[in-house]
JSON list of C-alpha atoms in Angstrom, two decimals:
[
{"chain": "A", "resi": 844, "resn": "MET", "atom": "CA", "xyz": [36.49, -30.88, -109.07]},
{"chain": "A", "resi": 845, "resn": "THR", "atom": "CA", "xyz": [39.96, -29.70, -110.10]},
{"chain": "A", "resi": 846, "resn": "GLN", "atom": "CA", "xyz": [42.53, -32.48, -109.95]},
{"chain": "A", "resi": 847, "resn": "SER", "atom": "CA", "xyz": [45.86, -31.51, -108.36]},
{"chain": "A", "resi": 848, "resn": "LEU", "atom": "CA", "xyz": [48.89, -33.18, -109.92]},
{"chain": "A", "resi": 849, "resn": "ALA", "atom": "CA", "xyz": [52.63, -32.91, -109.39]},
{"chain": "A", "resi": 850, "resn": "ILE", "atom": "CA", "xyz": [54.46, -31.80, -112.54]},
{"chain": "A", "resi": 851, "resn": "SER", "atom": "CA", "xyz": [57.05, -34.52, -111.87]},
{"chain": "A", "resi": 852, "resn": "GLN", "atom": "CA", "xyz": [54.30, -37.16, -112.16]},
{"chain": "A", "resi": 853, "resn": "ALA", "atom": "CA", "xyz": [52.03, -35.63, -114.80]},
{"chain": "A", "resi": 854, "resn": "ILE", "atom": "CA", "xyz": [54.71, -34.65, -117.31]},
{"chain": "A", "resi": 855, "resn": "THR", "atom": "CA", "xyz": [57.41, -37.19, -118.09]},
{"chain": "A", "resi": 856, "resn": "ASN", "atom": "CA", "xyz": [57.62, -36.80, -121.89]},
{"chain": "A", "resi": 857, "resn": "MET", "atom": "CA", "xyz": [57.16, -34.15, -124.57]},
{"chain": "A", "resi": 858, "resn": "ALA", "atom": "CA", "xyz": [53.76, -35.53, -125.62]},
{"chain": "A", "resi": 859, "resn": "GLN", "atom": "CA", "xyz": [52.33, -34.94, -122.13]},
{"chain": "A", "resi": 860, "resn": "LEU", "atom": "CA", "xyz": [53.81, -31.42, -122.17]},
{"chain": "A", "resi": 861, "resn": "GLN", "atom": "CA", "xyz": [52.20, -30.66, -125.55]},
{"chain": "A", "resi": 862, "resn": "GLN", "atom": "CA", "xyz": [48.84, -31.92, -124.30]},
{"chain": "A", "resi": 863, "resn": "ARG", "atom": "CA", "xyz": [48.83, -29.30, -121.57]},
{"chain": "A", "resi": 864, "resn": "PHE", "atom": "CA", "xyz": [50.66, -26.30, -123.05]},
{"chain": "A", "resi": 865, "resn": "THR", "atom": "CA", "xyz": [50.73, -24.57, -126.42]},
{"chain": "A", "resi": 866, "resn": "LEU", "atom": "CA", "xyz": [54.37, -24.38, -127.42]},
{"chain": "A", "resi": 867, "resn": "ASN", "atom": "CA", "xyz": [56.41, -25.01, -130.54]},
{"chain": "A", "resi": 868, "resn": "PRO", "atom": "CA", "xyz": [60.09, -25.69, -131.20]},
{"chain": "A", "resi": 869, "resn": "ALA", "atom": "CA", "xyz": [61.98, -22.87, -132.90]},
{"chain": "A", "resi": 870, "resn": "ASP", "atom": "CA", "xyz": [62.48, -23.35, -136.63]},
{"chain": "A", "resi": 871, "resn": "SER", "atom": "CA", "xyz": [65.72, -21.37, -136.88]},
{"chain": "A", "resi": 872, "resn": "ASP", "atom": "CA", "xyz": [69.14, -21.38, -135.22]},
{"chain": "A", "resi": 873, "resn": "LEU", "atom": "CA", "xyz": [68.73, -17.62, -134.92]},
{"chain": "A", "resi": 874, "resn": "PHE", "atom": "CA", "xyz": [66.28, -18.09, -132.05]},
{"chain": "A", "resi": 875, "resn": "PHE", "atom": "CA", "xyz": [68.91, -19.29, -129.55]},
{"chain": "A", "resi": 876, "resn": "PRO", "atom": "CA", "xyz": [72.38, -18.11, -130.60]},
{"chain": "A", "resi": 877, "resn": "GLU", "atom": "CA", "xyz": [73.34, -17.29, -126.99]},
{"chain": "A", "resi": 878, "resn": "TRP", "atom": "CA", "xyz": [74.55, -20.81, -126.27]},
{"chain": "A", "resi": 879, "resn": "HIS", "atom": "CA", "xyz": [77.18, -20.84, -129.05]},
{"chain": "A", "resi": 880, "resn": "ASP", "atom": "CA", "xyz": [77.88, -17.27, -130.32]},
{"chain": "A", "resi": 881, "resn": "ASN", "atom": "CA", "xyz": [80.10, -14.63, -128.70]},
{"chain": "A", "resi": 882, "resn": "LEU", "atom": "CA", "xyz": [81.00, -16.82, -125.74]},
{"chain": "A", "resi": 883, "resn": "PRO", "atom": "CA", "xyz": [83.40, -15.22, -123.25]},
{"chain": "A", "resi": 884, "resn": "GLY", "atom": "CA", "xyz": [86.84, -16.65, -122.64]},
{"chain": "A", "resi": 885, "resn": "LEU", "atom": "CA", "xyz": [87.91, -18.30, -119.38]},
{"chain": "A", "resi": 886, "resn": "THR", "atom": "CA", "xyz": [90.95, -17.48, -117.29]},
{"chain": "A", "resi": 887, "resn": "GLU", "atom": "CA", "xyz": [93.55, -20.10, -116.41]},
{"chain": "A", "resi": 888, "resn": "THR", "atom": "CA", "xyz": [92.38, -19.84, -112.80]},
{"chain": "A", "resi": 889, "resn": "GLU", "atom": "CA", "xyz": [88.79, -20.62, -113.83]},
{"chain": "A", "resi": 890, "resn": "ARG", "atom": "CA", "xyz": [89.91, -23.56, -115.97]},
{"chain": "A", "resi": 891, "resn": "ALA", "atom": "CA", "xyz": [92.00, -24.98, -113.13]},
{"chain": "A", "resi": 892, "resn": "PHE", "atom": "CA", "xyz": [89.07, -24.71, -110.73]},
{"chain": "A", "resi": 893, "resn": "LEU", "atom": "CA", "xyz": [86.71, -26.39, -113.22]},
{"chain": "A", "resi": 894, "resn": "ASP", "atom": "CA", "xyz": [89.23, -29.22, -113.60]},
{"chain": "A", "resi": 895, "resn": "LYS", "atom": "CA", "xyz": [89.15, -29.67, -109.83]},
{"chain": "A", "resi": 896, "resn": "ILE", "atom": "CA", "xyz": [85.33, -29.67, -109.83]},
{"chain": "A", "resi": 897, "resn": "LYS", "atom": "CA", "xyz": [85.27, -32.34, -112.53]},
{"chain": "A", "resi": 898, "resn": "ARG", "atom": "CA", "xyz": [87.76, -34.52, -110.62]},
{"chain": "A", "resi": 899, "resn": "ARG", "atom": "CA", "xyz": [85.60, -34.24, -107.50]},
{"chain": "A", "resi": 900, "resn": "PHE", "atom": "CA", "xyz": [82.49, -35.21, -109.46]},
{"chain": "A", "resi": 901, "resn": "VAL", "atom": "CA", "xyz": [84.16, -38.20, -111.10]},
{"chain": "A", "resi": 902, "resn": "ARG", "atom": "CA", "xyz": [85.51, -39.45, -107.75]},
{"chain": "A", "resi": 903, "resn": "HIS", "atom": "CA", "xyz": [82.09, -39.22, -106.11]},
{"chain": "A", "resi": 904, "resn": "ARG", "atom": "CA", "xyz": [80.25, -40.59, -109.14]},
{"chain": "A", "resi": 905, "resn": "MET", "atom": "CA", "xyz": [82.45, -43.68, -109.24]},
{"chain": "A", "resi": 906, "resn": "GLN", "atom": "CA", "xyz": [80.84, -44.73, -105.94]},
{"chain": "A", "resi": 907, "resn": "GLY", "atom": "CA", "xyz": [77.34, -44.71, -107.45]},
{"chain": "A", "resi": 908, "resn": "GLU", "atom": "CA", "xyz": [74.42, -42.44, -108.30]},
{"chain": "A", "resi": 909, "resn": "LEU", "atom": "CA", "xyz": [74.49, -38.98, -106.75]},
{"chain": "A", "resi": 910, "resn": "ALA", "atom": "CA", "xyz": [71.50, -37.25, -105.19]},
{"chain": "A", "resi": 911, "resn": "GLU", "atom": "CA", "xyz": [70.33, -33.93, -106.63]},
{"chain": "A", "resi": 912, "resn": "ALA", "atom": "CA", "xyz": [71.51, -32.07, -103.54]},
{"chain": "A", "resi": 913, "resn": "THR", "atom": "CA", "xyz": [74.99, -33.57, -103.93]},
{"chain": "A", "resi": 914, "resn": "VAL", "atom": "CA", "xyz": [75.17, -32.53, -107.59]},
{"chain": "A", "resi": 915, "resn": "ASN", "atom": "CA", "xyz": [74.17, -29.02, -106.58]},
{"chain": "A", "resi": 916, "resn": "MET", "atom": "CA", "xyz": [76.88, -28.84, -103.90]},
{"chain": "A", "resi": 917, "resn": "LEU", "atom": "CA", "xyz": [79.63, -30.39, -106.01]},
{"chain": "A", "resi": 918, "resn": "ILE", "atom": "CA", "xyz": [79.02, -28.53, -109.27]},
{"chain": "A", "resi": 919, "resn": "VAL", "atom": "CA", "xyz": [75.98, -26.31, -109.78]},
{"chain": "A", "resi": 920, "resn": "ALA", "atom": "CA", "xyz": [76.63, -23.89, -106.91]},
{"chain": "A", "resi": 921, "resn": "HIS", "atom": "CA", "xyz": [80.19, -23.32, -108.13]},
{"chain": "A", "resi": 922, "resn": "LEU", "atom": "CA", "xyz": [79.07, -22.71, -111.71]},
{"chain": "A", "resi": 923, "resn": "LEU", "atom": "CA", "xyz": [76.51, -20.11, -110.60]},
{"chain": "A", "resi": 924, "resn": "GLU", "atom": "CA", "xyz": [79.18, -18.40, -108.47]},
{"chain": "A", "resi": 925, "resn": "LEU", "atom": "CA", "xyz": [81.72, -18.28, -111.31]},
{"chain": "A", "resi": 926, "resn": "ALA", "atom": "CA", "xyz": [79.06, -16.97, -113.72]},
{"chain": "A", "resi": 927, "resn": "GLY", "atom": "CA", "xyz": [78.22, -14.10, -111.39]},
{"chain": "A", "resi": 928, "resn": "LEU", "atom": "CA", "xyz": [74.62, -15.18, -110.91]},
{"chain": "A", "resi": 929, "resn": "TYR", "atom": "CA", "xyz": [74.76, -14.69, -107.13]},
{"chain": "A", "resi": 930, "resn": "ASP", "atom": "CA", "xyz": [75.61, -11.00, -107.54]},
{"chain": "A", "resi": 931, "resn": "GLU", "atom": "CA", "xyz": [73.81, -7.81, -108.62]},
{"chain": "A", "resi": 932, "resn": "PRO", "atom": "CA", "xyz": [71.44, -7.55, -110.38]},
{"chain": "A", "resi": 933, "resn": "PHE", "atom": "CA", "xyz": [70.48, -11.18, -109.76]},
{"chain": "A", "resi": 934, "resn": "LEU", "atom": "CA", "xyz": [68.85, -12.88, -106.83]},
{"chain": "A", "resi": 935, "resn": "ILE", "atom": "CA", "xyz": [68.57, -16.62, -106.28]},
{"chain": "A", "resi": 936, "resn": "THR", "atom": "CA", "xyz": [66.10, -18.80, -104.45]},
{"chain": "A", "resi": 937, "resn": "ASN", "atom": "CA", "xyz": [65.77, -22.57, -104.29]},
{"chain": "A", "resi": 938, "resn": "GLU", "atom": "CA", "xyz": [62.83, -24.95, -103.97]},
{"chain": "A", "resi": 939, "resn": "TYR", "atom": "CA", "xyz": [60.58, -22.28, -105.46]},
{"chain": "A", "resi": 940, "resn": "SER", "atom": "CA", "xyz": [56.94, -23.44, -105.51]},
{"chain": "A", "resi": 941, "resn": "VAL", "atom": "CA", "xyz": [54.92, -23.00, -108.69]},
{"chain": "A", "resi": 942, "resn": "ASP", "atom": "CA", "xyz": [51.43, -24.00, -109.76]},
{"chain": "A", "resi": 943, "resn": "VAL", "atom": "CA", "xyz": [49.28, -23.46, -112.82]},
{"chain": "A", "resi": 944, "resn": "VAL", "atom": "CA", "xyz": [45.59, -24.14, -113.35]},
{"chain": "A", "resi": 945, "resn": "LEU", "atom": "CA", "xyz": [44.65, -25.69, -116.70]},
{"chain": "A", "resi": 946, "resn": "GLU", "atom": "CA", "xyz": [40.94, -24.94, -116.83]},
{"chain": "A", "resi": 947, "resn": "GLU", "atom": "CA", "xyz": [40.26, -26.87, -120.04]},
{"chain": "A", "resi": 948, "resn": "ARG", "atom": "CA", "xyz": [41.63, -30.05, -118.39]},
{"chain": "A", "resi": 949, "resn": "ASP", "atom": "CA", "xyz": [40.31, -29.24, -114.91]},
{"chain": "A", "resi": 950, "resn": "GLU", "atom": "CA", "xyz": [43.84, -29.72, -113.58]},
{"chain": "A", "resi": 951, "resn": "LYS", "atom": "CA", "xyz": [46.15, -27.87, -111.25]},
{"chain": "A", "resi": 952, "resn": "LEU", "atom": "CA", "xyz": [49.83, -28.62, -111.79]},
{"chain": "A", "resi": 953, "resn": "ARG", "atom": "CA", "xyz": [52.23, -27.98, -108.95]},
{"chain": "A", "resi": 954, "resn": "GLY", "atom": "CA", "xyz": [55.95, -28.34, -108.49]},
{"chain": "A", "resi": 955, "resn": "ARG", "atom": "CA", "xyz": [59.17, -26.93, -107.09]},
{"chain": "A", "resi": 956, "resn": "ILE", "atom": "CA", "xyz": [61.94, -25.36, -109.14]},
{"chain": "A", "resi": 957, "resn": "ASP", "atom": "CA", "xyz": [65.35, -26.45, -107.83]},
{"chain": "A", "resi": 958, "resn": "THR", "atom": "CA", "xyz": [66.98, -23.04, -108.38]},
{"chain": "A", "resi": 959, "resn": "LEU", "atom": "CA", "xyz": [65.37, -19.85, -109.70]},
{"chain": "A", "resi": 960, "resn": "VAL", "atom": "CA", "xyz": [67.44, -16.85, -110.77]},
{"chain": "A", "resi": 961, "resn": "PHE", "atom": "CA", "xyz": [65.54, -13.58, -111.06]},
{"chain": "A", "resi": 962, "resn": "GLN", "atom": "CA", "xyz": [65.97, -9.83, -111.49]},
{"chain": "A", "resi": 963, "resn": "ARG", "atom": "CA", "xyz": [63.49, -7.60, -109.71]},
{"chain": "A", "resi": 964, "resn": "GLN", "atom": "CA", "xyz": [60.16, -9.39, -110.33]},
{"chain": "A", "resi": 965, "resn": "PHE", "atom": "CA", "xyz": [61.26, -11.05, -113.55]},
{"chain": "A", "resi": 966, "resn": "TRP", "atom": "CA", "xyz": [62.41, -14.65, -113.82]},
{"chain": "A", "resi": 967, "resn": "SER", "atom": "CA", "xyz": [65.76, -14.97, -115.58]},
{"chain": "A", "resi": 968, "resn": "ALA", "atom": "CA", "xyz": [66.77, -18.62, -115.39]},
{"chain": "A", "resi": 969, "resn": "VAL", "atom": "CA", "xyz": [65.49, -21.95, -114.12]},
{"chain": "A", "resi": 970, "resn": "ILE", "atom": "CA", "xyz": [68.11, -24.49, -112.99]},
{"chain": "A", "resi": 971, "resn": "GLU", "atom": "CA", "xyz": [66.97, -28.09, -112.62]},
{"chain": "A", "resi": 972, "resn": "SER", "atom": "CA", "xyz": [69.06, -30.95, -111.22]},
{"chain": "A", "resi": 973, "resn": "LYS", "atom": "CA", "xyz": [67.59, -34.35, -112.01]},
{"chain": "A", "resi": 974, "resn": "LYS", "atom": "CA", "xyz": [68.50, -37.74, -110.58]},
{"chain": "A", "resi": 975, "resn": "SER", "atom": "CA", "xyz": [65.19, -39.32, -109.56]},
{"chain": "A", "resi": 976, "resn": "ILE", "atom": "CA", "xyz": [64.24, -39.50, -113.25]},
{"chain": "A", "resi": 977, "resn": "SER", "atom": "CA", "xyz": [66.19, -39.75, -116.49]},
{"chain": "A", "resi": 978, "resn": "PHE", "atom": "CA", "xyz": [67.89, -36.69, -117.96]},
{"chain": "A", "resi": 979, "resn": "GLU", "atom": "CA", "xyz": [65.60, -36.90, -121.00]},
{"chain": "A", "resi": 980, "resn": "ALA", "atom": "CA", "xyz": [62.44, -36.98, -118.86]},
{"chain": "A", "resi": 981, "resn": "GLY", "atom": "CA", "xyz": [63.66, -33.91, -117.01]},
{"chain": "A", "resi": 982, "resn": "ILE", "atom": "CA", "xyz": [63.55, -31.80, -120.19]},
{"chain": "A", "resi": 983, "resn": "PRO", "atom": "CA", "xyz": [59.74, -31.53, -120.54]},
{"chain": "A", "resi": 984, "resn": "GLN", "atom": "CA", "xyz": [59.46, -30.99, -116.79]},
{"chain": "A", "resi": 985, "resn": "ALA", "atom": "CA", "xyz": [61.90, -28.07, -116.94]},
{"chain": "A", "resi": 986, "resn": "LEU", "atom": "CA", "xyz": [59.89, -26.61, -119.82]},
{"chain": "A", "resi": 987, "resn": "ALA", "atom": "CA", "xyz": [56.69, -27.03, -117.81]},
{"chain": "A", "resi": 988, "resn": "TYR", "atom": "CA", "xyz": [58.23, -25.07, -114.93]},
{"chain": "A", "resi": 989, "resn": "MET", "atom": "CA", "xyz": [59.36, -22.40, -117.37]},
{"chain": "A", "resi": 990, "resn": "MET", "atom": "CA", "xyz": [55.84, -22.14, -118.81]},
{"chain": "A", "resi": 991, "resn": "THR", "atom": "CA", "xyz": [54.61, -20.95, -115.41]},
{"chain": "A", "resi": 992, "resn": "THR", "atom": "CA", "xyz": [56.70, -17.75, -115.68]},
{"chain": "A", "resi": 993, "resn": "PRO", "atom": "CA", "xyz": [54.62, -14.67, -114.76]},
{"chain": "A", "resi": 994, "resn": "GLN", "atom": "CA", "xyz": [55.95, -12.60, -117.68]},
{"chain": "A", "resi": 995, "resn": "SER", "atom": "CA", "xyz": [55.82, -13.19, -121.43]},
{"chain": "A", "resi": 996, "resn": "ASP", "atom": "CA", "xyz": [57.78, -10.29, -122.92]},
{"chain": "A", "resi": 997, "resn": "LYS", "atom": "CA", "xyz": [61.28, -11.49, -121.98]},
{"chain": "A", "resi": 998, "resn": "PRO", "atom": "CA", "xyz": [63.18, -14.67, -122.89]},
{"chain": "A", "resi": 999, "resn": "LEU", "atom": "CA", "xyz": [63.60, -17.16, -120.08]},
{"chain": "A", "resi": 1000, "resn": "TYR", "atom": "CA", "xyz": [66.58, -19.51, -119.91]},
{"chain": "A", "resi": 1001, "resn": "GLY", "atom": "CA", "xyz": [66.90, -22.90, -118.29]},
{"chain": "A", "resi": 1002, "resn": "MET", "atom": "CA", "xyz": [69.67, -25.36, -117.52]},
{"chain": "A", "resi": 1003, "resn": "ILE", "atom": "CA", "xyz": [69.03, -29.01, -116.79]},
{"chain": "A", "resi": 1004, "resn": "THR", "atom": "CA", "xyz": [71.68, -31.37, -115.45]},
{"chain": "A", "resi": 1005, "resn": "ASP", "atom": "CA", "xyz": [72.06, -34.76, -113.84]},
{"chain": "A", "resi": 1006, "resn": "GLY", "atom": "CA", "xyz": [75.65, -33.96, -112.91]},
{"chain": "A", "resi": 1007, "resn": "GLY", "atom": "CA", "xyz": [77.19, -35.66, -115.91]},
{"chain": "A", "resi": 1008, "resn": "LEU", "atom": "CA", "xyz": [75.05, -34.09, -118.66]},
{"chain": "A", "resi": 1009, "resn": "TYR", "atom": "CA", "xyz": [74.12, -30.44, -119.17]},
{"chain": "A", "resi": 1010, "resn": "MET", "atom": "CA", "xyz": [71.71, -28.77, -121.57]},
{"chain": "A", "resi": 1011, "resn": "PHE", "atom": "CA", "xyz": [70.37, -25.22, -121.91]},
{"chain": "A", "resi": 1012, "resn": "ILE", "atom": "CA", "xyz": [66.84, -24.17, -122.88]},
{"chain": "A", "resi": 1013, "resn": "LYS", "atom": "CA", "xyz": [65.46, -20.88, -124.15]},
{"chain": "A", "resi": 1014, "resn": "LEU", "atom": "CA", "xyz": [61.74, -20.09, -123.94]},
{"chain": "A", "resi": 1015, "resn": "VAL", "atom": "CA", "xyz": [59.70, -17.09, -125.05]},
{"chain": "A", "resi": 1016, "resn": "ASN", "atom": "CA", "xyz": [56.31, -17.60, -123.41]},
{"chain": "A", "resi": 1017, "resn": "ARG", "atom": "CA", "xyz": [54.00, -15.96, -125.92]},
{"chain": "A", "resi": 1018, "resn": "ASP", "atom": "CA", "xyz": [51.01, -17.42, -127.77]},
{"chain": "A", "resi": 1019, "resn": "PRO", "atom": "CA", "xyz": [52.23, -19.88, -128.84]},
{"chain": "A", "resi": 1020, "resn": "ALA", "atom": "CA", "xyz": [55.37, -20.22, -126.75]},
{"chain": "A", "resi": 1021, "resn": "ILE", "atom": "CA", "xyz": [58.61, -20.91, -128.64]},
{"chain": "A", "resi": 1022, "resn": "TYR", "atom": "CA", "xyz": [61.51, -22.94, -127.28]},
{"chain": "A", "resi": 1023, "resn": "ASP", "atom": "CA", "xyz": [64.86, -24.32, -128.35]},
{"chain": "A", "resi": 1024, "resn": "PHE", "atom": "CA", "xyz": [67.68, -26.43, -126.89]},
{"chain": "A", "resi": 1025, "resn": "SER", "atom": "CA", "xyz": [71.45, -26.23, -126.87]},
{"chain": "A", "resi": 1026, "resn": "ASP", "atom": "CA", "xyz": [73.72, -29.17, -127.51]},
{"chain": "A", "resi": 1027, "resn": "VAL", "atom": "CA", "xyz": [74.20, -31.57, -124.60]},
{"chain": "A", "resi": 1028, "resn": "PHE", "atom": "CA", "xyz": [77.53, -31.18, -122.80]},
{"chain": "A", "resi": 1029, "resn": "SER", "atom": "CA", "xyz": [78.85, -34.38, -121.24]},
{"chain": "A", "resi": 1030, "resn": "LEU", "atom": "CA", "xyz": [81.40, -34.87, -118.47]},
{"chain": "A", "resi": 1031, "resn": "LEU", "atom": "CA", "xyz": [81.77, -38.48, -119.62]},
{"chain": "A", "resi": 1032, "resn": "LEU", "atom": "CA", "xyz": [84.36, -37.41, -122.20]},
{"chain": "A", "resi": 1033, "resn": "LEU", "atom": "CA", "xyz": [87.70, -38.54, -120.81]},
{"chain": "A", "resi": 1034, "resn": "ARG", "atom": "CA", "xyz": [90.10, -35.96, -122.25]},
{"chain": "A", "resi": 1035, "resn": "GLN", "atom": "CA", "xyz": [87.83, -32.92, -122.32]},
{"chain": "A", "resi": 1036, "resn": "ASN", "atom": "CA", "xyz": [86.21, -30.86, -119.60]},
{"chain": "A", "resi": 1037, "resn": "LYS", "atom": "CA", "xyz": [82.84, -29.72, -120.89]},
{"chain": "A", "resi": 1038, "resn": "LEU", "atom": "CA", "xyz": [82.36, -27.65, -117.74]},
{"chain": "A", "resi": 1039, "resn": "TYR", "atom": "CA", "xyz": [84.41, -25.06, -119.66]},
{"chain": "A", "resi": 1040, "resn": "ASP", "atom": "CA", "xyz": [81.61, -24.85, -122.22]},
{"chain": "A", "resi": 1041, "resn": "VAL", "atom": "CA", "xyz": [78.88, -24.85, -119.57]},
{"chain": "A", "resi": 1042, "resn": "LEU", "atom": "CA", "xyz": [80.47, -21.95, -117.70]},
{"chain": "A", "resi": 1043, "resn": "GLN", "atom": "CA", "xyz": [80.99, -20.01, -120.92]},
{"chain": "A", "resi": 1044, "resn": "VAL", "atom": "CA", "xyz": [77.30, -20.35, -121.76]},
{"chain": "A", "resi": 1045, "resn": "LEU", "atom": "CA", "xyz": [76.26, -19.33, -118.23]},
{"chain": "A", "resi": 1046, "resn": "LYS", "atom": "CA", "xyz": [78.50, -16.27, -118.41]},
{"chain": "A", "resi": 1047, "resn": "ARG", "atom": "CA", "xyz": [77.05, -15.36, -121.80]},
{"chain": "A", "resi": 1048, "resn": "LEU", "atom": "CA", "xyz": [73.49, -15.70, -120.50]},
{"chain": "A", "resi": 1049, "resn": "ALA", "atom": "CA", "xyz": [74.31, -13.59, -117.45]},
{"chain": "A", "resi": 1050, "resn": "SER", "atom": "CA", "xyz": [75.63, -10.87, -119.76]},
{"chain": "A", "resi": 1051, "resn": "VAL", "atom": "CA", "xyz": [72.55, -11.02, -121.99]},
{"chain": "A", "resi": 1052, "resn": "LEU", "atom": "CA", "xyz": [70.22, -10.86, -119.01]},
{"chain": "A", "resi": 1053, "resn": "GLN", "atom": "CA", "xyz": [71.97, -7.82, -117.58]},
{"chain": "A", "resi": 1054, "resn": "GLU", "atom": "CA", "xyz": [71.58, -6.03, -120.91]},
{"chain": "A", "resi": 1055, "resn": "SER", "atom": "CA", "xyz": [67.87, -6.81, -121.25]}
]
């Protein structure tokens, strides 16, 4: 009998991910240049708004841990808006249900993607906000969600955040799948606002996706 498991419970580290999916890390920086090359500039208006977003986050975070929904309201929704990911040709849905049957393990993995950006029938980006688990444990889970993509001929991008930390993922779901990570951008830096970098990457990805 097929065992049904939640991705959030079955996959909490990279070893568990590798046991269930065939995927390899990229062996060259050329695989994922989108997170650091040809990044667009930001206007003074955008920078001022990102400064306000960071101040809001810091004020709320000083009171304690923030729920995923709060992180999405305070930061993620604004980033997606500024990056143009709510507009043509993109569509967005949240709490998107996914499942995959692993016949060799007699398992069915199920889960919900926090935010899915897509064009026509093709997935473009997976956005995951994590607070119930550690940021590091959220990485293999985001990759597991990305591995359920229905297409394999286009790159798929992901962003994972716990509000204070942000990282981007690129996946090409072929046989074997190839993935790579960006640097981690932290809002814990006192005299820098790494939301500038995060928005620049999101804008760059939106441009790449529109060209593909």
